[in-house]
Amino acid sequence: MLLGIVGGCAVAMALGKMNFDKVAKAGWFDLVTPFAFGMPTFDIVMILTMVLVMIVVMIESTGMFLALSDITGKKIGQRELAAGLRTDGLGTLIGGIFNTFPYTQLLAERRPVGVTGVKSRWSAWPAARS
């Protein structure tokens, strides 16, 4: 996947479709402005589209929670599952406010647990602090 991204960028640069002018002019630090693209608008089509997207995200997150439950041997109940889904929803809300993508749980996150055998959530703490 990384090679595809690098290769695609190289082709785009060669065709003149990609440059780094804005990156070169950007400052090292900047403040994130909430709602930089404007205040939310309420359009029924957009709302229904996002409802469908979030249903898919909830299904994927549920699968990831259950897979991690099996890998770690810690059984989760409806309460823990609901808390995880609420956290995903909060991450999506915060992402929208600060002009970025939703932050959700992915099935790919279970692979490092299965490969390394590290089952503690505290192992991610140093990365979160950096």
Short mmCIF file of C-alpha atoms in Angstrom, two decimals:
data_model
loop_
_atom_site.label_atom_id
_atom_site.label_comp_id
_atom_site.label_asym_id
_atom_site.label_seq_id
_atom_site.Cartn_x
_atom_site.Cartn_y
_atom_site.Cartn_z
CA MET A 1 0.00 0.00 0.00
CA LEU A 2 2.81 2.39 0.87
CA LEU A 3 4.54 1.62 -2.41
CA GLY A 4 1.29 2.38 -4.25
CA ILE A 5 1.04 5.76 -2.53
CA VAL A 6 4.67 6.61 -3.27
CA GLY A 7 4.35 5.42 -6.87
CA GLY A 8 1.12 7.34 -7.39
CA CYS A 9 2.70 10.50 -6.00
CA ALA A 10 5.73 10.07 -8.28
CA VAL A 11 3.49 9.70 -11.34
CA ALA A 12 1.35 12.69 -10.31
CA MET A 13 4.47 14.83 -9.82
CA ALA A 14 5.85 13.76 -13.18
CA LEU A 15 2.56 14.75 -14.85
CA GLY A 16 2.55 18.11 -13.07
CA LYS A 17 -0.58 17.26 -11.09
CA MET A 18 1.10 17.47 -7.68
CA ASN A 19 3.41 20.00 -6.09
CA PHE A 20 4.46 21.06 -2.65
CA ASP A 21 4.13 24.86 -2.95
CA LYS A 22 1.61 25.18 -0.11
CA VAL A 23 3.66 22.86 2.08
CA ALA A 24 6.79 24.96 1.50
CA LYS A 25 4.90 28.16 2.41
CA ALA A 26 3.23 26.70 5.52
CA GLY A 27 4.52 27.55 8.94
CA TRP A 28 5.93 24.97 11.30
CA PHE A 29 3.13 25.52 13.78
CA ASP A 30 -0.43 26.68 13.36
CA LEU A 31 -3.63 26.73 15.35
CA VAL A 32 -6.49 24.53 14.28
CA THR A 33 -9.61 26.59 13.79
CA PRO A 34 -12.85 24.77 14.55
CA PHE A 35 -15.33 24.83 11.66
CA ALA A 36 -12.72 26.31 9.28
CA PHE A 37 -14.91 25.30 6.33
CA GLY A 38 -18.02 26.93 7.78
CA MET A 39 -20.76 26.06 10.20
CA PRO A 40 -22.61 22.79 9.68
CA THR A 41 -25.60 22.82 7.38
CA PHE A 42 -28.53 20.50 7.81
CA ASP A 43 -29.45 18.84 4.54
CA ILE A 44 -31.58 15.69 4.73
CA VAL A 45 -29.63 13.94 1.95
CA MET A 46 -26.28 14.62 3.66
CA ILE A 47 -27.70 13.55 7.02
CA LEU A 48 -29.01 10.25 5.62
CA THR A 49 -25.70 9.64 3.86
CA MET A 50 -23.77 10.15 7.09
CA VAL A 51 -26.22 7.91 8.96
CA LEU A 52 -25.42 5.11 6.48
CA VAL A 53 -21.69 5.75 6.83
CA MET A 54 -21.90 5.66 10.61
CA ILE A 55 -23.89 2.40 10.54
CA VAL A 56 -21.07 0.85 8.53
CA VAL A 57 -18.51 2.28 10.99
CA MET A 58 -20.49 0.87 13.93
CA ILE A 59 -20.58 -2.58 12.33
CA GLU A 60 -16.84 -2.50 11.68
CA SER A 61 -16.11 -1.26 15.19
CA THR A 62 -18.31 -3.97 16.71
CA GLY A 63 -16.37 -6.59 14.76
CA MET A 64 -13.08 -5.15 15.97
CA PHE A 65 -14.26 -5.06 19.61
CA LEU A 66 -15.41 -8.69 19.42
CA ALA A 67 -12.20 -9.80 17.67
CA LEU A 68 -10.05 -8.13 20.33
CA SER A 69 -12.22 -9.71 23.00
CA ASP A 70 -11.46 -13.14 21.57
CA ILE A 71 -7.73 -12.43 21.15
CA THR A 72 -7.25 -11.01 24.64
CA GLY A 73 -9.56 -13.42 26.41
CA LYS A 74 -11.42 -10.54 28.06
CA LYS A 75 -15.11 -10.99 27.42
CA ILE A 76 -17.04 -7.82 26.71
CA GLY A 77 -20.69 -7.30 27.39
CA GLN A 78 -23.29 -4.97 26.02
CA ARG A 79 -22.13 -2.20 28.38
CA GLU A 80 -18.52 -2.24 27.13
CA LEU A 81 -19.63 -2.51 23.52
CA ALA A 82 -21.97 0.48 23.92
CA ALA A 83 -19.16 2.47 25.57
CA GLY A 84 -16.84 1.69 22.65
CA LEU A 85 -19.43 2.76 20.10
CA ARG A 86 -20.13 5.98 22.02
CA THR A 87 -16.39 6.69 22.03
CA ASP A 88 -16.28 6.19 18.25
CA GLY A 89 -19.19 8.61 17.89
CA LEU A 90 -17.45 11.18 20.06
CA GLY A 91 -14.26 10.82 18.00
CA THR A 92 -16.24 11.39 14.83
CA LEU A 93 -17.89 14.48 16.32
CA ILE A 94 -14.56 15.93 17.43
CA GLY A 95 -13.08 15.19 14.01
CA GLY A 96 -15.90 17.08 12.34
CA ILE A 97 -15.49 20.09 14.59
CA PHE A 98 -11.74 20.26 13.93
CA ASN A 99 -11.96 19.74 10.13
CA THR A 100 -10.56 16.23 9.89
CA PHE A 101 -11.61 12.67 9.28
CA PRO A 102 -13.55 10.59 11.78
CA TYR A 103 -11.45 8.67 14.25
CA THR A 104 -12.83 5.17 14.46
CA GLN A 105 -11.67 1.72 15.47
CA LEU A 106 -10.45 -0.44 12.61
CA LEU A 107 -10.15 -4.18 12.25
CA ALA A 108 -6.49 -3.67 11.30
CA GLU A 109 -5.81 -2.62 14.89
CA ARG A 110 -6.28 -6.19 16.09
CA ARG A 111 -3.30 -7.47 14.08
CA PRO A 112 -0.55 -6.03 16.31
CA VAL A 113 -2.25 -7.56 19.35
CA GLY A 114 -2.35 -10.97 17.68
CA VAL A 115 1.21 -10.75 16.36
CA THR A 116 2.95 -9.30 19.42
CA GLY A 117 0.79 -10.78 22.14
CA VAL A 118 0.78 -7.40 23.92
CA LYS A 119 -2.74 -7.12 25.30
CA SER A 120 -2.45 -4.05 27.50
CA ARG A 121 -4.04 -0.80 26.38
CA TRP A 122 -1.28 1.02 28.25
CA SER A 123 1.25 -0.08 25.62
CA ALA A 124 -0.17 2.63 23.32
CA TRP A 125 0.18 5.36 25.97
CA PRO A 126 3.73 6.49 25.01
CA ALA A 127 2.66 6.94 21.39
CA ALA A 128 -0.39 8.94 22.45
CA ARG A 129 1.79 11.24 24.52
CA SER A 130 4.17 12.04 21.65
#
